[in-house]
Amino acid sequence: PLDGVSRFFQARPLYGYPLAIMVGLSEGEQLAAFEERRRNHIWQAAPASLVLGLLVITLGHLSWQLVATRLRTRKEQETYYAATNASLDGCFILRPLRDSHGKIVDFMAVDANARGAELLGVEKANIVGKLLCVAVPHARSSGSFDEFVRVAETGVPSEQERENRFPVVRARWLYRQVLRVESDLVVMLRDITERKQIERQRLEQAKVLEIIA
């Protein structure tokens, strides 16, 4: 255009005359309302876009933290299982089961290591997920059940050395430690038969020396 102004043009023939009428409207004037609405929408959308961007960044960071936490937890679990399975001590995790009045009626074995299963003379699959009094029928008669209930209720750890009277357990003498960890019990068993035999031999030797002297 000669005046440098862009226009929208529309032409119509003049009825009855060999003429045409052409009207030109300034593009800027015609689009002014649209441009105003567009700018308003952009300004209105800018905060929302900023918030959305920050939300995406935050969620991405939280997602990465969650993944890192899961990997760390998995690594710790793998380390725990490797340590417990390589341990010479038997390890059991027991969860108290209560009746409607809150009284402990049994314990469920939620985990056990290979050494623990070996000491009991059973497969690990026959322990995990089973009730204590089913997997170890003599738990009540031996007093173990009452001891576990006492630790579960009071939180006071228990440890003792005891001579085994049940053939199913593959140890003559056992050291047992019972701890409450949160709401579960951790039971550690150690075969101390060899140490007890050495102690007994030394005691017998001491008695012989006393007789000789």
Short mmCIF file of C-alpha atoms in Angstrom, two decimals:
data_model
loop_
_atom_site.label_atom_id
_atom_site.label_comp_id
_atom_site.label_asym_id
_atom_site.label_seq_id
_atom_site.Cartn_x
_atom_site.Cartn_y
_atom_site.Cartn_z
CA PRO A 1 0.00 0.00 0.00
CA LEU A 2 1.04 3.54 -0.75
CA ASP A 3 0.54 4.77 2.81
CA GLY A 4 2.20 1.71 4.34
CA VAL A 5 -1.00 0.60 6.08
CA SER A 6 -2.16 -2.96 5.55
CA ARG A 7 -5.89 -3.20 4.88
CA PHE A 8 -8.62 -5.72 4.30
CA PHE A 9 -10.37 -4.95 1.03
CA GLN A 10 -13.78 -5.88 -0.24
CA ALA A 11 -15.22 -4.88 -3.63
CA ARG A 12 -18.81 -5.06 -4.90
CA PRO A 13 -20.20 -4.08 -8.30
CA LEU A 14 -22.55 -1.09 -8.30
CA TYR A 15 -25.87 -2.38 -9.54
CA GLY A 16 -26.90 -0.77 -12.84
CA TYR A 17 -23.57 0.92 -13.43
CA PRO A 18 -20.27 -0.33 -14.85
CA LEU A 19 -18.61 0.57 -11.61
CA ALA A 20 -17.45 -1.21 -8.50
CA ILE A 21 -17.23 0.03 -4.93
CA MET A 22 -14.12 -0.97 -3.00
CA VAL A 23 -13.82 -0.52 0.72
CA GLY A 24 -10.52 -0.86 2.61
CA LEU A 25 -10.39 -1.28 6.38
CA SER A 26 -7.17 -1.01 8.34
CA GLU A 27 -5.86 -4.42 9.39
CA GLY A 28 -4.65 -3.02 12.69
CA GLU A 29 -8.01 -1.50 13.55
CA GLN A 30 -9.89 -4.68 12.65
CA LEU A 31 -7.54 -6.91 14.61
CA ALA A 32 -7.12 -4.57 17.58
CA ALA A 33 -9.81 -6.29 19.67
CA PHE A 34 -8.41 -9.72 18.80
CA GLU A 35 -4.86 -8.66 19.67
CA GLU A 36 -6.07 -7.24 22.97
CA ARG A 37 -7.84 -10.48 23.85
CA ARG A 38 -4.77 -12.48 22.80
CA ARG A 39 -2.48 -10.42 25.01
CA ASN A 40 -4.87 -10.78 27.92
CA HIS A 41 -5.02 -14.53 27.45
CA ILE A 42 -1.22 -14.72 27.28
CA TRP A 43 -0.85 -12.73 30.51
CA GLN A 44 -3.51 -14.83 32.19
CA ALA A 45 -1.92 -18.08 31.01
CA ALA A 46 1.63 -17.05 31.98
CA PRO A 47 1.21 -17.60 35.77
CA ALA A 48 -0.59 -20.88 35.17
CA SER A 49 2.18 -22.00 32.83
CA LEU A 50 4.79 -21.00 35.41
CA VAL A 51 2.98 -22.90 38.15
CA LEU A 52 2.59 -25.90 35.85
CA GLY A 53 6.28 -25.79 34.99
CA LEU A 54 7.26 -25.62 38.67
CA LEU A 55 4.86 -28.47 39.41
CA VAL A 56 6.41 -30.61 36.68
CA ILE A 57 9.91 -29.85 38.01
CA THR A 58 8.83 -30.62 41.59
CA LEU A 59 7.13 -33.86 40.59
CA GLY A 60 10.18 -34.85 38.57
CA HIS A 61 12.43 -34.20 41.58
CA LEU A 62 10.13 -36.14 43.90
CA SER A 63 9.95 -38.98 41.39
CA TRP A 64 13.73 -39.14 41.25
CA GLN A 65 13.94 -39.11 45.05
CA LEU A 66 11.40 -41.94 45.19
CA VAL A 67 13.39 -44.00 42.69
CA ALA A 68 16.62 -43.31 44.60
CA THR A 69 14.94 -44.27 47.90
CA ARG A 70 13.62 -47.50 46.41
CA LEU A 71 17.04 -48.37 45.04
CA ARG A 72 18.66 -47.61 48.39
CA THR A 73 16.03 -49.65 50.23
CA ARG A 74 16.47 -52.54 47.83
CA LYS A 75 20.24 -52.37 48.30
CA GLU A 76 19.82 -52.35 52.09
CA GLN A 77 17.45 -55.32 51.89
CA GLU A 78 19.90 -57.22 49.70
CA THR A 79 22.69 -56.44 52.17
CA TYR A 80 20.48 -57.52 55.08
CA TYR A 81 19.50 -60.80 53.43
CA ALA A 82 23.09 -61.49 52.42
CA ALA A 83 24.29 -60.82 55.98
CA THR A 84 21.58 -62.87 57.69
CA ASN A 85 21.89 -65.79 55.30
CA ALA A 86 25.66 -65.84 55.77
CA SER A 87 25.32 -65.58 59.55
CA LEU A 88 26.03 -68.55 61.79
CA ASP A 89 23.09 -67.46 63.94
CA GLY A 90 19.51 -68.35 63.17
CA CYS A 91 17.29 -65.31 62.69
CA PHE A 92 13.49 -65.18 62.78
CA ILE A 93 11.06 -62.27 62.54
CA LEU A 94 7.76 -62.91 64.29
CA ARG A 95 4.62 -60.77 64.10
CA PRO A 96 2.15 -60.92 67.02
CA LEU A 97 -1.41 -61.96 66.21
CA ARG A 98 -4.06 -60.63 68.59
CA ASP A 99 -7.68 -61.48 69.21
CA SER A 100 -10.55 -58.98 69.43
CA HIS A 101 -9.51 -58.10 72.99
CA GLY A 102 -5.90 -57.35 72.04
CA LYS A 103 -4.50 -60.49 73.59
CA ILE A 104 -1.63 -62.18 71.73
CA VAL A 105 -2.84 -65.63 70.67
CA ASP A 106 0.01 -66.59 68.34
CA PHE A 107 2.88 -65.28 66.23
CA MET A 108 3.34 -65.41 62.47
CA ALA A 109 6.82 -65.97 61.07
CA VAL A 110 7.28 -63.24 58.45
CA ASP A 111 10.92 -64.06 57.72
CA ALA A 112 13.72 -66.46 58.60
CA ASN A 113 17.24 -67.02 57.38
CA ALA A 114 18.74 -70.28 56.13
CA ARG A 115 20.59 -70.96 59.38
CA GLY A 116 17.39 -70.63 61.40
CA ALA A 117 15.62 -73.15 59.20
CA GLU A 118 18.60 -75.47 59.50
CA LEU A 119 18.55 -75.31 63.31
CA LEU A 120 14.87 -76.25 63.32
CA GLY A 121 15.46 -79.03 60.82
CA VAL A 122 12.92 -77.70 58.29
CA GLU A 123 12.87 -75.82 55.00
CA LYS A 124 12.51 -72.04 55.10
CA ALA A 125 9.28 -72.33 53.09
CA ASN A 126 7.82 -74.36 55.96
CA ILE A 127 8.46 -71.49 58.39
CA VAL A 128 7.72 -68.20 56.61
CA GLY A 129 4.03 -67.39 56.64
CA LYS A 130 3.28 -70.10 59.21
CA LEU A 131 2.01 -69.72 62.75
CA LEU A 132 4.62 -70.22 65.45
CA CYS A 133 2.60 -72.83 67.32
CA VAL A 134 2.04 -74.76 64.08
CA ALA A 135 5.62 -74.57 62.77
CA VAL A 136 7.07 -75.24 66.25
CA PRO A 137 4.48 -77.32 68.16
CA HIS A 138 6.51 -77.34 71.39
CA ALA A 139 6.66 -73.52 71.58
CA ARG A 140 4.01 -73.37 74.32
CA SER A 141 5.13 -76.34 76.38
CA SER A 142 8.75 -75.15 76.37
CA GLY A 143 7.83 -71.71 77.68
CA SER A 144 9.04 -69.95 74.53
CA PHE A 145 5.58 -68.63 73.67
CA ASP A 146 5.14 -66.97 77.06
CA GLU A 147 8.61 -65.45 76.78
CA PHE A 148 7.82 -64.02 73.33
CA VAL A 149 4.54 -62.56 74.60
CA ARG A 150 6.35 -60.92 77.52
CA VAL A 151 8.92 -59.27 75.22
CA ALA A 152 6.22 -58.20 72.74
CA GLU A 153 4.16 -56.58 75.50
CA THR A 154 6.93 -54.97 77.58
CA GLY A 155 9.65 -54.31 75.00
CA VAL A 156 12.24 -55.66 77.46
CA PRO A 157 14.74 -57.89 75.60
CA SER A 158 15.29 -61.45 76.73
CA GLU A 159 18.36 -63.64 76.41
CA GLN A 160 19.17 -67.03 77.83
CA GLU A 161 21.15 -70.19 77.36
CA ARG A 162 19.14 -73.38 77.51
CA GLU A 163 19.59 -77.05 76.94
CA ASN A 164 17.48 -78.37 74.11
CA ARG A 165 15.06 -81.16 74.96
CA PHE A 166 13.43 -81.52 71.56
CA PRO A 167 15.01 -83.83 68.95
CA VAL A 168 13.68 -81.74 66.04
CA VAL A 169 16.07 -78.92 66.98
CA ARG A 170 19.55 -79.71 65.72
CA ALA A 171 21.54 -78.42 68.66
CA ARG A 172 22.06 -79.64 72.20
CA TRP A 173 22.60 -76.19 73.68
CA LEU A 174 21.16 -72.91 72.37
CA TYR A 175 21.69 -69.25 73.09
CA ARG A 176 18.51 -67.29 72.35
CA GLN A 177 18.00 -63.54 72.22
CA VAL A 178 14.56 -61.98 71.73
CA LEU A 179 14.14 -58.29 70.83
CA ARG A 180 11.14 -56.18 69.97
CA VAL A 181 11.65 -54.04 66.85
CA GLU A 182 8.67 -51.75 66.36
CA SER A 183 5.71 -54.16 66.58
CA ASP A 184 7.61 -57.31 65.54
CA LEU A 185 9.96 -59.65 67.39
CA VAL A 186 13.44 -60.58 66.23
CA VAL A 187 14.57 -63.95 67.59
CA MET A 188 18.24 -64.93 67.30
CA LEU A 189 19.38 -68.51 67.88
CA ARG A 190 22.97 -69.67 68.21
CA ASP A 191 24.28 -73.20 68.60
CA ILE A 192 26.57 -73.11 71.62
CA THR A 193 26.86 -76.88 72.04
CA GLU A 194 30.60 -76.94 71.36
CA ARG A 195 31.29 -74.20 73.91
CA LYS A 196 29.17 -75.96 76.51
CA GLN A 197 31.01 -79.22 75.91
CA ILE A 198 34.36 -77.48 76.37
CA GLU A 199 33.12 -75.85 79.57
CA ARG A 200 31.93 -79.22 80.84
CA GLN A 201 35.28 -80.88 80.04
CA ARG A 202 37.15 -78.13 81.86
CA LEU A 203 34.86 -78.50 84.85
CA GLU A 204 35.45 -82.24 84.94
CA GLN A 205 39.19 -81.73 84.61
CA ALA A 206 39.10 -79.24 87.49
CA LYS A 207 37.29 -81.78 89.66
CA VAL A 208 39.88 -84.46 88.82
CA LEU A 209 42.69 -82.07 89.75
CA GLU A 210 41.00 -81.31 93.05
CA ILE A 211 40.80 -85.05 93.84
CA ILE A 212 44.47 -85.58 92.94
CA ALA A 213 45.59 -82.58 94.95
#
